[in-house]
XYZ file of C-alpha atoms in Angstrom:
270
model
C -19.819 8.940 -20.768
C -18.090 5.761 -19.429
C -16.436 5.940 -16.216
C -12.542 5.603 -16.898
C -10.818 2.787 -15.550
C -9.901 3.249 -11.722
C -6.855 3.947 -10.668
C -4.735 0.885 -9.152
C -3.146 0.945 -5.925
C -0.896 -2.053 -5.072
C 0.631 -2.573 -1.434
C 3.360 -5.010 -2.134
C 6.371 -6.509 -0.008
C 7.437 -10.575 -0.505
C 8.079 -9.860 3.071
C 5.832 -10.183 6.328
C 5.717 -7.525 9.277
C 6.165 -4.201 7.278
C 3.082 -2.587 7.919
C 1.669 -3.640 4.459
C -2.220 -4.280 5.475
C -2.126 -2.116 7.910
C -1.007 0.831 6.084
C -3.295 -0.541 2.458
C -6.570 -0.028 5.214
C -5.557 3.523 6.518
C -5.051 4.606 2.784
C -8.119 3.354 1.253
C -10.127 4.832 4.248
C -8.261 8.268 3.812
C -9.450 8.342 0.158
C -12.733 7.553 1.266
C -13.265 10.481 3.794
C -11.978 12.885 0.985
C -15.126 11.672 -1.182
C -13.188 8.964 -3.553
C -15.112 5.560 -4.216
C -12.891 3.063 -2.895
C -12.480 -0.901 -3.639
C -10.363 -3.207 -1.919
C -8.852 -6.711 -2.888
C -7.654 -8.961 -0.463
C -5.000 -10.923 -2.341
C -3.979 -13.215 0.806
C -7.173 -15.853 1.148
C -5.054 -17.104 4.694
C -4.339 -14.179 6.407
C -7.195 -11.877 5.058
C -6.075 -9.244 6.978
C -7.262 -5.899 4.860
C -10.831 -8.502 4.587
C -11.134 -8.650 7.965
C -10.448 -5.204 8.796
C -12.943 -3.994 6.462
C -15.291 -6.590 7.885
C -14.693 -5.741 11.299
C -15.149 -2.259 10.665
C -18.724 -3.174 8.507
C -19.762 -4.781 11.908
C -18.876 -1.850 14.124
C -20.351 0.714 12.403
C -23.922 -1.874 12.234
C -23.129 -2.096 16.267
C -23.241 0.987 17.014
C -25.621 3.048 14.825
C -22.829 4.704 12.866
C -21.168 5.423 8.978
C -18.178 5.230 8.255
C -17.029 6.175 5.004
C -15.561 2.504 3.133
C -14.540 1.020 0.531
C -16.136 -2.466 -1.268
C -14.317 -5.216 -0.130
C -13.209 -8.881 -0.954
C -11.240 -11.638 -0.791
C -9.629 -13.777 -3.514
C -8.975 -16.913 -3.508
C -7.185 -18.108 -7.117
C -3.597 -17.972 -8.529
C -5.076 -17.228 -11.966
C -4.730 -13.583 -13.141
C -7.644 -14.038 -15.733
C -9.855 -14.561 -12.303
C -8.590 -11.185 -10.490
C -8.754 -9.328 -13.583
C -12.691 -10.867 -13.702
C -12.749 -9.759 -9.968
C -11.842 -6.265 -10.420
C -14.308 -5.260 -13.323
C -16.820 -6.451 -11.105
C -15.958 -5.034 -7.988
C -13.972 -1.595 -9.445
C -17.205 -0.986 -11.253
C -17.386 2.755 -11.205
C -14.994 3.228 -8.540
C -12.135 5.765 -8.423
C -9.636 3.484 -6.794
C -8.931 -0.524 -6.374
C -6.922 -0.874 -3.667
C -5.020 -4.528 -3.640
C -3.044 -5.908 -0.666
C -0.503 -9.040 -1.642
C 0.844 -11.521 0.164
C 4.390 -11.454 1.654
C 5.609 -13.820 0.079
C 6.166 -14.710 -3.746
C 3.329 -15.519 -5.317
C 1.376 -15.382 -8.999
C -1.522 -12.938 -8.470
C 0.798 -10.854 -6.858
C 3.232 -10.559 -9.082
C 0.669 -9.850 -11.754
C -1.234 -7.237 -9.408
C 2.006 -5.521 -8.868
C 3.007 -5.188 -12.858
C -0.391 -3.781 -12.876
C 0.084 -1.692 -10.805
C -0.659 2.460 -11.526
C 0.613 3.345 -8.283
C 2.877 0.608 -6.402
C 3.400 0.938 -2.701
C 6.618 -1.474 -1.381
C 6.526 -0.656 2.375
C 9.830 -1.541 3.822
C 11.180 -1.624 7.815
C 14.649 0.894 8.161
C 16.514 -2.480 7.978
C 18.513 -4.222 5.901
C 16.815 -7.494 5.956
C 13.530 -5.411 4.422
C 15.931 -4.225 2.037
C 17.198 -7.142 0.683
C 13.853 -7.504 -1.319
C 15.066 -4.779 -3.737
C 18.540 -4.717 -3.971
C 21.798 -6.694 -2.138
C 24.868 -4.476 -0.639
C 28.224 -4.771 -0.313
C 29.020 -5.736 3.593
C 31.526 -3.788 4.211
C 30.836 -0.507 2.277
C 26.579 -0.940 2.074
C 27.445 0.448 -1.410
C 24.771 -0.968 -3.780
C 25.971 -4.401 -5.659
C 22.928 -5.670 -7.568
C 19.273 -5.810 -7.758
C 16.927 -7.704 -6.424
C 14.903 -9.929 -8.657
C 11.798 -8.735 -7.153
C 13.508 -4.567 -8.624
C 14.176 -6.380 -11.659
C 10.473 -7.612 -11.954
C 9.484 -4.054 -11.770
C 11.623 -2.935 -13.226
C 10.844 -4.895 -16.685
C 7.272 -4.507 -15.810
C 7.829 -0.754 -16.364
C 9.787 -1.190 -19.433
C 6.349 -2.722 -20.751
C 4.284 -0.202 -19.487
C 6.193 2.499 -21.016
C 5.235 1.088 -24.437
C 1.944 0.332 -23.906
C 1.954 3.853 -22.342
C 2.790 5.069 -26.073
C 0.570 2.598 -27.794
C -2.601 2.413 -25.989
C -2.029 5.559 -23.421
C -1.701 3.736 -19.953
C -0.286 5.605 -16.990
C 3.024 5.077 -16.203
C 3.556 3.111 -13.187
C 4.565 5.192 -10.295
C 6.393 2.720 -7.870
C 7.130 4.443 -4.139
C 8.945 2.810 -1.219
C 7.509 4.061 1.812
C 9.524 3.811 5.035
C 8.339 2.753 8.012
C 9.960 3.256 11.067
C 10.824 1.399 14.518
C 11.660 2.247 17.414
C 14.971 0.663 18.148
C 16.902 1.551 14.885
C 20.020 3.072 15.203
C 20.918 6.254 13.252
C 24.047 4.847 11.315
C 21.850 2.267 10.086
C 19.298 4.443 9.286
C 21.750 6.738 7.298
C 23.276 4.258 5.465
C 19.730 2.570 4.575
C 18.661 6.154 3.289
C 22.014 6.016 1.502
C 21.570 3.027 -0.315
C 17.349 3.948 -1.026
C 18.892 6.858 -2.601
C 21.383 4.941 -4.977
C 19.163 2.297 -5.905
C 15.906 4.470 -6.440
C 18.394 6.390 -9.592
C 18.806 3.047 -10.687
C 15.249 1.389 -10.644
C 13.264 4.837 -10.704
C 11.301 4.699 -7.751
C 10.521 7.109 -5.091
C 10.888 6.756 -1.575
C 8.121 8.367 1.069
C 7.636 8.486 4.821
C 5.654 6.211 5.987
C 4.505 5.335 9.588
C 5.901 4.367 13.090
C 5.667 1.711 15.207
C 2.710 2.217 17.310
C 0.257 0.061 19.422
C -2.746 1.704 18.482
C -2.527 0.363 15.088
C -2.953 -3.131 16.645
C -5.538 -1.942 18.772
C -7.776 -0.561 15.836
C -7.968 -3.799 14.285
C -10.623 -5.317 16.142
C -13.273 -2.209 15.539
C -12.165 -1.878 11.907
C -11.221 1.979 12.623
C -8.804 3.839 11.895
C -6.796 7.061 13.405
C -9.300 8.969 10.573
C -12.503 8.459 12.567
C -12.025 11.426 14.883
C -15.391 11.374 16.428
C -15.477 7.595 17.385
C -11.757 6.878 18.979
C -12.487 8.474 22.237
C -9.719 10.636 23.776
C -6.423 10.902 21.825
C -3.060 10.962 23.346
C -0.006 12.573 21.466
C 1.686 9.618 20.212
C -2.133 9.231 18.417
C -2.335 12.753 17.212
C 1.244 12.482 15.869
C 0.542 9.211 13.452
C -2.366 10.851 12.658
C -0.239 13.836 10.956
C 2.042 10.708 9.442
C -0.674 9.359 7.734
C -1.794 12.680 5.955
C 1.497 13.170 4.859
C 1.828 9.641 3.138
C -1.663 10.419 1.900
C -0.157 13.120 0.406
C 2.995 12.120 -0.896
C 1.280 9.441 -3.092
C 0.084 12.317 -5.462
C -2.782 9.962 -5.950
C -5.689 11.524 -8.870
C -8.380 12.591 -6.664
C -11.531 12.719 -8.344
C -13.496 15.441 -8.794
C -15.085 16.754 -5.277
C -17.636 15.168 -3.974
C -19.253 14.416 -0.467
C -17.268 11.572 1.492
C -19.031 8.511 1.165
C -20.604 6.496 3.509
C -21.509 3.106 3.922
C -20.596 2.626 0.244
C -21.755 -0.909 -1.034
């Protein structure tokens, strides 16, 4: 029996600093360690951040005598959809998951990977600057005026889906904005940021999750290629540790992701 056509994860904000890689790595890992066969696709042949941190983490588990459960990486370097669709048959190849991380900025692959997309993850900051990617408010109320073109993208990109969904049984595309939070928002602006998610996700139809702090030892990770998962090779945890740890399970979580059928974790998977 064929294998059926892996599910598509796409981490995508046309704006920097939100967490994007960062949080693309820790979810492709997660799936790993519960047994799923993971690919990921750098989309961003400058910053190559989810590359390298799949590289460096290749290299650390070869230093020290170690596996690590992984997913197949790469790196593409090509505006031309034809090309990435090329690039993941090869690479998704009997794999349960592709996981793609975009640019943030606009760009042609990634608009393409993200009307692709089965599942599409728009990490956002609690700020209104991040939220000006999906929809523009009113400055005095914070009431809702338009959408964004990037929401209006997606929001035709569903449209789509939803027929091909009837004609040639695709999954609809299940769009969350996951929010990640800093340290030095206020909670007015917080509230009326939640207030405005709320208005414009009955609008657009998307769903909005909890996502991750701001916390150093993300930054620190980078360099090893691990991630708050690998228990047994972090050393001694502090609380702040333990308690992104628990945010990460629960963004695993609310993802509803299609988790294969069980299976060991795997490890060193090439």
């Amino acid at each position: 029996m064929p294998h059926a056509a892996p599910h598509r994860i796409v981490f995508a904000n046309e704006k920097g600093g939100t967490g994007k890689s960062t949080t693309a790595v820790h979810i492709a890992v997660a799936l790993a360690y519960r047994g799923a066969r993971v690919a990921a696709i750098d989309l961003d042949p400058r910053q190559r951040t989810l590359y390298r941190y799949f590289e460096n983490r290749k290299e650390t588990a070869a230093r020290r005598g170690i596996e690590l459960p992984t997913a197949r990486f790469d790196v593409l370097d090509s505006s031309d959809p034809a090309e990435l669709e090329a690039n993941v048959s090869e690479i998704g190849e009997g794999v349960d998951f592709v996981v793609f991380d975009t640019p943030g900025r606009d760009d042609p692959l990634a608009r393409h990977a993200a009307t692709e997309a089965d599942t599409l993850v728009t990490p956002l900051n609690d700020s209104f600057v991040d939220f000006d990617l999906i929809g523009q408010v009113d400055a005095e109320t914070f009431k809702v005026r338009r959408l964004s073109f990037y929401a209006e993208l997606i929001w035709e990109a569903r449209i789509k889906r939803g027929r091909a969904q009837l004609e040639q049984g695709r999954r609809e595309m299940d769009w969350v904005v996951v929010r990640n939070r800093t340290g030095h928002i206020e909670a007015r602006n917080m509230a009326r940021i939640e207030q405005a998610l709320k208005e414009l996700s009955k609008r657009v139809g998307f769903r909005v999750a909890q996502g991750l702090s701001e916390r150093v030892i993300y930054r620190e990770l980078f360099p090893s290629g691990l991630t708050l998962l690998d228990k047994g090779h972090l050393g001694e945890l502090g609380t702040s540790h333990l308690v992104a740890r628990q945010e990460l399970r629960e963004l695993v979580a609310s993802l509803n992701l299609p988790m294969p059928a069980k299976r060991e974790p795997e490890l060193a998977f090439a």
